[in-house]
mmCIF file with all atom_site columns, C-alpha atoms and ligand atoms in Angstrom:
data_model
loop_
_atom_site.group_PDB
_atom_site.id
_atom_site.type_symbol
_atom_site.label_atom_id
_atom_site.label_alt_id
_atom_site.label_comp_id
_atom_site.label_asym_id
_atom_site.label_entity_id
_atom_site.label_seq_id
_atom_site.pdbx_PDB_ins_code
_atom_site.Cartn_x
_atom_site.Cartn_y
_atom_site.Cartn_z
_atom_site.occupancy
_atom_site.B_iso_or_equiv
_atom_site.pdbx_formal_charge
_atom_site.auth_seq_id
_atom_site.auth_comp_id
_atom_site.auth_asym_id
_atom_site.auth_atom_id
_atom_site.pdbx_PDB_model_num
ATOM   1   C CA . MET A 1 1   ? 108.849 -127.130 -82.189 1.00 0.00 ? 296 MET A CA 1
ATOM   2   C CA . LEU A 1 2   ? 106.924 -124.186 -82.138 1.00 0.00 ? 297 LEU A CA 1
ATOM   3   C CA . PHE A 1 3   ? 103.856 -125.491 -80.633 1.00 0.00 ? 298 PHE A CA 1
ATOM   4   C CA . ALA A 1 4   ? 105.984 -127.005 -78.071 1.00 0.00 ? 299 ALA A CA 1
ATOM   5   C CA . ALA A 1 5   ? 107.328 -123.409 -77.729 1.00 0.00 ? 300 ALA A CA 1
ATOM   6   C CA . MET A 1 6   ? 104.204 -121.919 -76.971 1.00 0.00 ? 301 MET A CA 1
ATOM   7   C CA . ILE A 1 7   ? 103.085 -123.911 -73.990 1.00 0.00 ? 302 ILE A CA 1
ATOM   8   C CA . GLN A 1 8   ? 104.674 -122.309 -71.092 1.00 0.00 ? 303 GLN A CA 1
ATOM   9   C CA . PRO A 1 9   ? 105.188 -124.930 -68.242 1.00 0.00 ? 304 PRO A CA 1
ATOM   10  C CA . PHE A 1 10  ? 102.110 -124.115 -65.598 1.00 0.00 ? 305 PHE A CA 1
ATOM   11  C CA . SER A 1 11  ? 103.706 -123.019 -62.646 1.00 0.00 ? 306 SER A CA 1
ATOM   12  C CA . MET A 1 12  ? 101.446 -121.584 -59.855 1.00 0.00 ? 307 MET A CA 1
ATOM   13  C CA . LYS A 1 13  ? 103.090 -118.442 -57.935 1.00 0.00 ? 308 LYS A CA 1
ATOM   14  C CA . THR A 1 14  ? 104.034 -119.186 -54.324 1.00 0.00 ? 309 THR A CA 1
ATOM   15  C CA . ILE A 1 15  ? 103.551 -116.896 -51.356 1.00 0.00 ? 310 ILE A CA 1
ATOM   16  C CA . LEU A 1 16  ? 105.902 -117.668 -48.483 1.00 0.00 ? 311 LEU A CA 1
ATOM   17  C CA . ILE A 1 17  ? 104.388 -117.336 -44.851 1.00 0.00 ? 312 ILE A CA 1
ATOM   18  C CA . ILE A 1 18  ? 106.816 -117.363 -41.936 1.00 0.00 ? 313 ILE A CA 1
ATOM   19  C CA . ASN A 1 19  ? 105.774 -117.186 -38.110 1.00 0.00 ? 314 ASN A CA 1
ATOM   20  C CA . GLY A 1 20  ? 107.791 -116.786 -35.367 1.00 0.00 ? 315 GLY A CA 1
ATOM   21  C CA . PRO A 1 21  ? 108.365 -118.056 -32.100 1.00 0.00 ? 316 PRO A CA 1
ATOM   22  C CA . ASN A 1 22  ? 105.703 -119.413 -30.330 1.00 0.00 ? 317 ASN A CA 1
ATOM   23  C CA . LEU A 1 23  ? 103.047 -119.355 -33.039 1.00 0.00 ? 318 LEU A CA 1
ATOM   24  C CA . ASN A 1 24  ? 103.353 -123.400 -32.858 1.00 0.00 ? 319 ASN A CA 1
ATOM   25  C CA . MET A 1 25  ? 101.727 -123.163 -29.662 1.00 0.00 ? 320 MET A CA 1
ATOM   26  C CA . LEU A 1 26  ? 98.271  -121.348 -31.021 1.00 0.00 ? 321 LEU A CA 1
ATOM   27  C CA . GLY A 1 27  ? 95.382  -123.513 -29.450 1.00 0.00 ? 322 GLY A CA 1
ATOM   28  C CA . LEU A 1 28  ? 96.868  -123.452 -26.038 1.00 0.00 ? 323 LEU A CA 1
ATOM   29  C CA . ARG A 1 29  ? 98.717  -120.442 -25.828 1.00 0.00 ? 324 ARG A CA 1
ATOM   30  C CA . GLU A 1 30  ? 96.547  -117.750 -24.037 1.00 0.00 ? 325 GLU A CA 1
ATOM   31  C CA . PRO A 1 31  ? 93.287  -118.507 -26.400 1.00 0.00 ? 326 PRO A CA 1
ATOM   32  C CA . GLU A 1 32  ? 91.539  -115.734 -24.733 1.00 0.00 ? 327 GLU A CA 1
ATOM   33  C CA . ILE A 1 33  ? 94.091  -113.286 -27.000 1.00 0.00 ? 328 ILE A CA 1
ATOM   34  C CA . TYR A 1 34  ? 95.379  -115.623 -29.962 1.00 0.00 ? 329 TYR A CA 1
ATOM   35  C CA . GLY A 1 35  ? 92.057  -117.475 -30.412 1.00 0.00 ? 330 GLY A CA 1
ATOM   36  C CA . THR A 1 36  ? 91.700  -121.538 -30.093 1.00 0.00 ? 331 THR A CA 1
ATOM   37  C CA . LEU A 1 37  ? 92.709  -122.690 -33.736 1.00 0.00 ? 332 LEU A CA 1
ATOM   38  C CA . THR A 1 38  ? 95.996  -124.330 -34.317 1.00 0.00 ? 333 THR A CA 1
ATOM   39  C CA . LEU A 1 39  ? 98.842  -123.176 -36.459 1.00 0.00 ? 334 LEU A CA 1
ATOM   40  C CA . SER A 1 40  ? 98.202  -126.125 -38.837 1.00 0.00 ? 335 SER A CA 1
ATOM   41  C CA . GLU A 1 41  ? 94.492  -125.336 -38.826 1.00 0.00 ? 336 GLU A CA 1
ATOM   42  C CA . ILE A 1 42  ? 95.217  -121.882 -39.784 1.00 0.00 ? 337 ILE A CA 1
ATOM   43  C CA . GLU A 1 43  ? 97.747  -123.116 -42.423 1.00 0.00 ? 338 GLU A CA 1
ATOM   44  C CA . GLY A 1 44  ? 95.081  -125.270 -43.793 1.00 0.00 ? 339 GLY A CA 1
ATOM   45  C CA . GLN A 1 45  ? 92.128  -122.334 -44.296 1.00 0.00 ? 340 GLN A CA 1
ATOM   46  C CA . CYS A 1 46  ? 95.286  -120.509 -45.713 1.00 0.00 ? 341 CYS A CA 1
ATOM   47  C CA . ARG A 1 47  ? 95.777  -123.103 -48.280 1.00 0.00 ? 342 ARG A CA 1
ATOM   48  C CA . GLN A 1 48  ? 92.000  -123.331 -49.182 1.00 0.00 ? 343 GLN A CA 1
ATOM   49  C CA . SER A 1 49  ? 91.841  -119.495 -49.983 1.00 0.00 ? 344 SER A CA 1
ATOM   50  C CA . ALA A 1 50  ? 95.577  -119.286 -51.754 1.00 0.00 ? 345 ALA A CA 1
ATOM   51  C CA . GLN A 1 51  ? 94.105  -122.090 -54.141 1.00 0.00 ? 346 GLN A CA 1
ATOM   52  C CA . GLU A 1 52  ? 91.018  -120.274 -54.510 1.00 0.00 ? 347 GLU A CA 1
ATOM   53  C CA . LEU A 1 53  ? 92.680  -117.090 -55.273 1.00 0.00 ? 348 LEU A CA 1
ATOM   54  C CA . GLY A 1 54  ? 95.283  -118.987 -57.709 1.00 0.00 ? 349 GLY A CA 1
ATOM   55  C CA . PHE A 1 55  ? 98.456  -119.857 -55.595 1.00 0.00 ? 350 PHE A CA 1
ATOM   56  C CA . THR A 1 56  ? 100.051 -122.060 -53.422 1.00 0.00 ? 351 THR A CA 1
ATOM   57  C CA . ILE A 1 57  ? 102.058 -121.527 -50.011 1.00 0.00 ? 352 ILE A CA 1
ATOM   58  C CA . ASP A 1 58  ? 104.935 -122.258 -48.478 1.00 0.00 ? 353 ASP A CA 1
ATOM   59  C CA . VAL A 1 59  ? 104.181 -122.039 -44.975 1.00 0.00 ? 354 VAL A CA 1
ATOM   60  C CA . ARG A 1 60  ? 107.106 -122.258 -41.865 1.00 0.00 ? 355 ARG A CA 1
ATOM   61  C CA . GLN A 1 61  ? 107.503 -121.522 -38.177 1.00 0.00 ? 356 GLN A CA 1
ATOM   62  C CA . SER A 1 62  ? 110.401 -121.172 -36.064 1.00 0.00 ? 357 SER A CA 1
ATOM   63  C CA . ASN A 1 63  ? 111.307 -120.321 -33.036 1.00 0.00 ? 358 ASN A CA 1
ATOM   64  C CA . HIS A 1 64  ? 114.456 -118.978 -33.661 1.00 0.00 ? 359 HIS A CA 1
ATOM   65  C CA . GLU A 1 65  ? 115.524 -115.533 -34.813 1.00 0.00 ? 360 GLU A CA 1
ATOM   66  C CA . GLY A 1 66  ? 118.510 -116.540 -37.233 1.00 0.00 ? 361 GLY A CA 1
ATOM   67  C CA . VAL A 1 67  ? 116.127 -119.103 -39.019 1.00 0.00 ? 362 VAL A CA 1
ATOM   68  C CA . LEU A 1 68  ? 113.132 -117.074 -39.647 1.00 0.00 ? 363 LEU A CA 1
ATOM   69  C CA . ILE A 1 69  ? 116.731 -114.207 -41.277 1.00 0.00 ? 364 ILE A CA 1
ATOM   70  C CA . ASP A 1 70  ? 117.477 -117.313 -43.263 1.00 0.00 ? 365 ASP A CA 1
ATOM   71  C CA . TRP A 1 71  ? 114.193 -117.979 -44.784 1.00 0.00 ? 366 TRP A CA 1
ATOM   72  C CA . VAL A 1 72  ? 113.952 -114.362 -45.722 1.00 0.00 ? 367 VAL A CA 1
ATOM   73  C CA . GLN A 1 73  ? 117.243 -114.358 -47.151 1.00 0.00 ? 368 GLN A CA 1
ATOM   74  C CA . GLU A 1 74  ? 116.074 -117.580 -49.093 1.00 0.00 ? 369 GLU A CA 1
ATOM   75  C CA . ALA A 1 75  ? 113.656 -115.645 -50.382 1.00 0.00 ? 370 ALA A CA 1
ATOM   76  C CA . VAL A 1 76  ? 115.254 -113.035 -51.560 1.00 0.00 ? 371 VAL A CA 1
ATOM   77  C CA . LEU A 1 77  ? 117.153 -115.573 -53.902 1.00 0.00 ? 372 LEU A CA 1
ATOM   78  C CA . GLY A 1 78  ? 113.602 -117.400 -54.598 1.00 0.00 ? 373 GLY A CA 1
ATOM   79  C CA . ASN A 1 79  ? 110.705 -116.979 -56.673 1.00 0.00 ? 374 ASN A CA 1
ATOM   80  C CA . TYR A 1 80  ? 108.069 -115.936 -54.363 1.00 0.00 ? 375 TYR A CA 1
ATOM   81  C CA . ALA A 1 81  ? 105.198 -113.997 -55.227 1.00 0.00 ? 376 ALA A CA 1
ATOM   82  C CA . GLY A 1 82  ? 105.276 -112.050 -51.647 1.00 0.00 ? 377 GLY A CA 1
ATOM   83  C CA . LEU A 1 83  ? 105.677 -112.658 -48.078 1.00 0.00 ? 378 LEU A CA 1
ATOM   84  C CA . ILE A 1 84  ? 103.375 -112.853 -45.351 1.00 0.00 ? 379 ILE A CA 1
ATOM   85  C CA . ILE A 1 85  ? 105.407 -112.646 -41.701 1.00 0.00 ? 380 ILE A CA 1
ATOM   86  C CA . ASN A 1 86  ? 104.080 -112.989 -38.381 1.00 0.00 ? 381 ASN A CA 1
ATOM   87  C CA . ALA A 1 87  ? 107.325 -112.635 -36.498 1.00 0.00 ? 382 ALA A CA 1
ATOM   88  C CA . GLY A 1 88  ? 105.647 -113.023 -32.750 1.00 0.00 ? 383 GLY A CA 1
ATOM   89  C CA . ALA A 1 89  ? 107.763 -111.335 -30.359 1.00 0.00 ? 384 ALA A CA 1
ATOM   90  C CA . TYR A 1 90  ? 110.517 -110.480 -32.594 1.00 0.00 ? 385 TYR A CA 1
ATOM   91  C CA . THR A 1 91  ? 108.159 -108.008 -34.437 1.00 0.00 ? 386 THR A CA 1
ATOM   92  C CA . HIS A 1 92  ? 109.081 -105.597 -31.593 1.00 0.00 ? 387 HIS A CA 1
ATOM   93  C CA . THR A 1 93  ? 112.725 -106.614 -31.276 1.00 0.00 ? 388 THR A CA 1
ATOM   94  C CA . SER A 1 94  ? 114.546 -108.131 -34.114 1.00 0.00 ? 389 SER A CA 1
ATOM   95  C CA . ILE A 1 95  ? 116.359 -105.212 -36.100 1.00 0.00 ? 390 ILE A CA 1
ATOM   96  C CA . ALA A 1 96  ? 118.242 -108.265 -37.719 1.00 0.00 ? 391 ALA A CA 1
ATOM   97  C CA . LEU A 1 97  ? 114.941 -109.431 -38.969 1.00 0.00 ? 392 LEU A CA 1
ATOM   98  C CA . HIS A 1 98  ? 114.026 -105.647 -39.937 1.00 0.00 ? 393 HIS A CA 1
ATOM   99  C CA . ASP A 1 99  ? 117.748 -105.831 -42.144 1.00 0.00 ? 394 ASP A CA 1
ATOM   100 C CA . ALA A 1 100 ? 117.127 -108.732 -43.813 1.00 0.00 ? 395 ALA A CA 1
ATOM   101 C CA . LEU A 1 101 ? 113.507 -107.536 -44.829 1.00 0.00 ? 396 LEU A CA 1
ATOM   102 C CA . LYS A 1 102 ? 115.128 -104.646 -46.125 1.00 0.00 ? 397 LYS A CA 1
ATOM   103 C CA . ILE A 1 103 ? 116.810 -106.763 -49.091 1.00 0.00 ? 398 ILE A CA 1
ATOM   104 C CA . LEU A 1 104 ? 113.713 -107.918 -50.339 1.00 0.00 ? 399 LEU A CA 1
ATOM   105 C CA . ARG A 1 105 ? 112.091 -107.242 -54.011 1.00 0.00 ? 400 ARG A CA 1
ATOM   106 C CA . ILE A 1 106 ? 108.556 -108.835 -53.124 1.00 0.00 ? 401 ILE A CA 1
ATOM   107 C CA . PRO A 1 107 ? 105.752 -107.029 -51.230 1.00 0.00 ? 402 PRO A CA 1
ATOM   108 C CA . ILE A 1 108 ? 105.775 -108.042 -47.940 1.00 0.00 ? 403 ILE A CA 1
ATOM   109 C CA . VAL A 1 109 ? 102.353 -108.064 -45.441 1.00 0.00 ? 404 VAL A CA 1
ATOM   110 C CA . GLU A 1 110 ? 102.659 -108.125 -41.840 1.00 0.00 ? 405 GLU A CA 1
ATOM   111 C CA . VAL A 1 111 ? 99.824  -110.065 -39.795 1.00 0.00 ? 406 VAL A CA 1
ATOM   112 C CA . HIS A 1 112 ? 99.067  -110.369 -36.028 1.00 0.00 ? 407 HIS A CA 1
ATOM   113 C CA . LEU A 1 113 ? 96.358  -112.154 -34.500 1.00 0.00 ? 408 LEU A CA 1
ATOM   114 C CA . SER A 1 114 ? 96.190  -109.942 -31.646 1.00 0.00 ? 409 SER A CA 1
ATOM   115 C CA . ASP A 1 115 ? 96.286  -106.253 -31.979 1.00 0.00 ? 410 ASP A CA 1
ATOM   116 C CA . PRO A 1 116 ? 100.059 -105.562 -30.302 1.00 0.00 ? 411 PRO A CA 1
ATOM   117 C CA . LYS A 1 117 ? 99.320  -101.626 -30.276 1.00 0.00 ? 412 LYS A CA 1
ATOM   118 C CA . GLN A 1 118 ? 96.167  -102.397 -28.026 1.00 0.00 ? 413 GLN A CA 1
ATOM   119 C CA . ARG A 1 119 ? 98.310  -104.434 -25.458 1.00 0.00 ? 414 ARG A CA 1
ATOM   120 C CA . GLU A 1 120 ? 101.214 -103.806 -23.424 1.00 0.00 ? 415 GLU A CA 1
ATOM   121 C CA . SER A 1 121 ? 103.958 -101.174 -24.232 1.00 0.00 ? 416 SER A CA 1
ATOM   122 C CA . PHE A 1 122 ? 106.526 -103.060 -25.312 1.00 0.00 ? 417 PHE A CA 1
ATOM   123 C CA . ARG A 1 123 ? 104.530 -104.370 -28.157 1.00 0.00 ? 418 ARG A CA 1
ATOM   124 C CA . HIS A 1 124 ? 103.811 -101.239 -29.668 1.00 0.00 ? 419 HIS A CA 1
ATOM   125 C CA . HIS A 1 125 ? 106.927 -100.851 -31.516 1.00 0.00 ? 420 HIS A CA 1
ATOM   126 C CA . SER A 1 126 ? 106.969 -103.234 -34.811 1.00 0.00 ? 421 SER A CA 1
ATOM   127 C CA . TYR A 1 127 ? 110.514 -103.422 -36.585 1.00 0.00 ? 422 TYR A CA 1
ATOM   128 C CA . THR A 1 128 ? 108.798 -105.490 -39.368 1.00 0.00 ? 423 THR A CA 1
ATOM   129 C CA . GLU A 1 129 ? 105.791 -102.668 -39.975 1.00 0.00 ? 424 GLU A CA 1
ATOM   130 C CA . PRO A 1 130 ? 108.053 -100.083 -41.904 1.00 0.00 ? 425 PRO A CA 1
ATOM   131 C CA . LEU A 1 131 ? 108.765 -102.371 -44.879 1.00 0.00 ? 426 LEU A CA 1
ATOM   132 C CA . ALA A 1 132 ? 105.496 -104.243 -44.710 1.00 0.00 ? 427 ALA A CA 1
ATOM   133 C CA . LYS A 1 133 ? 102.943 -103.076 -47.681 1.00 0.00 ? 428 LYS A CA 1
ATOM   134 C CA . ALA A 1 134 ? 99.948  -103.615 -45.286 1.00 0.00 ? 429 ALA A CA 1
ATOM   135 C CA . VAL A 1 135 ? 99.685  -104.838 -41.811 1.00 0.00 ? 430 VAL A CA 1
ATOM   136 C CA . PHE A 1 136 ? 96.404  -106.958 -40.688 1.00 0.00 ? 431 PHE A CA 1
ATOM   137 C CA . LYS A 1 137 ? 96.144  -107.336 -36.909 1.00 0.00 ? 432 LYS A CA 1
ATOM   138 C CA . GLY A 1 138 ? 93.708  -107.952 -34.266 1.00 0.00 ? 433 GLY A CA 1
ATOM   139 C CA . GLU A 1 139 ? 91.681  -110.195 -36.887 1.00 0.00 ? 434 GLU A CA 1
ATOM   140 C CA . GLY A 1 140 ? 92.625  -113.681 -36.026 1.00 0.00 ? 435 GLY A CA 1
ATOM   141 C CA . LEU A 1 141 ? 92.870  -116.108 -38.855 1.00 0.00 ? 436 LEU A CA 1
ATOM   142 C CA . SER A 1 142 ? 91.083  -113.380 -40.917 1.00 0.00 ? 437 SER A CA 1
ATOM   143 C CA . GLY A 1 143 ? 94.382  -111.574 -41.247 1.00 0.00 ? 438 GLY A CA 1
ATOM   144 C CA . TYR A 1 144 ? 95.791  -114.256 -43.109 1.00 0.00 ? 439 TYR A CA 1
ATOM   145 C CA . ILE A 1 145 ? 93.035  -114.470 -45.426 1.00 0.00 ? 440 ILE A CA 1
ATOM   146 C CA . LYS A 1 146 ? 93.367  -110.685 -45.799 1.00 0.00 ? 441 LYS A CA 1
ATOM   147 C CA . ALA A 1 147 ? 97.003  -110.688 -46.215 1.00 0.00 ? 442 ALA A CA 1
ATOM   148 C CA . LEU A 1 148 ? 96.547  -113.384 -48.948 1.00 0.00 ? 443 LEU A CA 1
ATOM   149 C CA . HIS A 1 149 ? 93.551  -111.431 -50.816 1.00 0.00 ? 444 HIS A CA 1
ATOM   150 C CA . PHE A 1 150 ? 95.885  -108.511 -50.512 1.00 0.00 ? 445 PHE A CA 1
ATOM   151 C CA . LEU A 1 151 ? 98.883  -109.882 -52.128 1.00 0.00 ? 446 LEU A CA 1
ATOM   152 C CA . ALA A 1 152 ? 96.656  -111.520 -54.834 1.00 0.00 ? 447 ALA A CA 1
ATOM   153 C CA . GLN A 1 153 ? 95.306  -107.987 -55.381 1.00 0.00 ? 448 GLN A CA 1
ATOM   154 C CA . LYS A 1 154 ? 91.756  -109.043 -54.666 1.00 0.00 ? 449 LYS A CA 1
ATOM   155 C CA . PRO A 1 155 ? 90.262  -107.496 -51.485 1.00 0.00 ? 450 PRO A CA 1
ATOM   156 C CA . LEU A 1 156 ? 88.146  -109.274 -49.435 1.00 0.00 ? 451 LEU A CA 1
HETATM 157 C C1 . DQA B 2 .   ? 101.531 -111.665 -32.023 1.00 0.00 ? 150 DQA B C1 1
HETATM 158 C C2 . DQA B 2 .   ? 102.056 -110.437 -30.912 1.00 0.00 ? 150 DQA B C2 1
HETATM 159 C C3 . DQA B 2 .   ? 103.398 -110.241 -30.843 1.00 0.00 ? 150 DQA B C3 1
HETATM 160 O O1 . DQA B 2 .   ? 103.238 -109.434 -29.889 1.00 0.00 ? 150 DQA B O1 1
HETATM 161 C C4 . DQA B 2 .   ? 103.269 -111.558 -29.927 1.00 0.00 ? 150 DQA B C4 1
HETATM 162 O O2 . DQA B 2 .   ? 104.652 -111.942 -29.401 1.00 0.00 ? 150 DQA B O2 1
HETATM 163 C C5 . DQA B 2 .   ? 103.133 -113.024 -30.771 1.00 0.00 ? 150 DQA B C5 1
HETATM 164 C C6 . DQA B 2 .   ? 101.853 -113.023 -31.313 1.00 0.00 ? 150 DQA B C6 1
HETATM 165 C C7 . DQA B 2 .   ? 100.252 -112.015 -32.793 1.00 0.00 ? 150 DQA B C7 1
HETATM 166 O O3 . DQA B 2 .   ? 99.868  -112.750 -33.800 1.00 0.00 ? 150 DQA B O3 1
HETATM 167 O O4 . DQA B 2 .   ? 99.487  -111.367 -32.166 1.00 0.00 ? 150 DQA B O4 1
HETATM 168 O O5 . DQA B 2 .   ? 103.973 -113.846 -30.275 1.00 0.00 ? 150 DQA B O5 1
HETATM 169 O O6 . DQA B 2 .   ? 102.543 -111.635 -33.599 1.00 0.00 ? 150 DQA B O6 1
#
């Protein structure tokens, strides 16, 4: 009995990765800006890195603002070790997403494949940045990998 109580069920910590609108089109979408990797290729690389760091990942993508908010709310009630978010264009427009992220108690890392601050002025403001513990931008896939390392507290 005592022995059984000492053996804790092994549960790997999970990091939630939320991708916003048009990121499902990576590979086809403006490759000169976003590169040629598809979202599922990015997911595969993240899965491998996460595994090396002792984490699992839950990767999602939606084109719908409300769905992204539902997933953030799910994370409020869930058991995630952290959130990596690339909200796509909603980064620059969504006060609702900002409000949802404000409720989260787990660390948030913002990622962008491109560097929005080096692009059109309408991309310069981020509603997610004030809530993020770190932002990785302009580094393509590496930004996601660095975000995983950041959440694992193991800098690359
Ligand atoms: C993006 C940058 C945003 O400005 C843009 O709307 C995107 C992608 C990026 O990953 O570089 O959809 O978030």
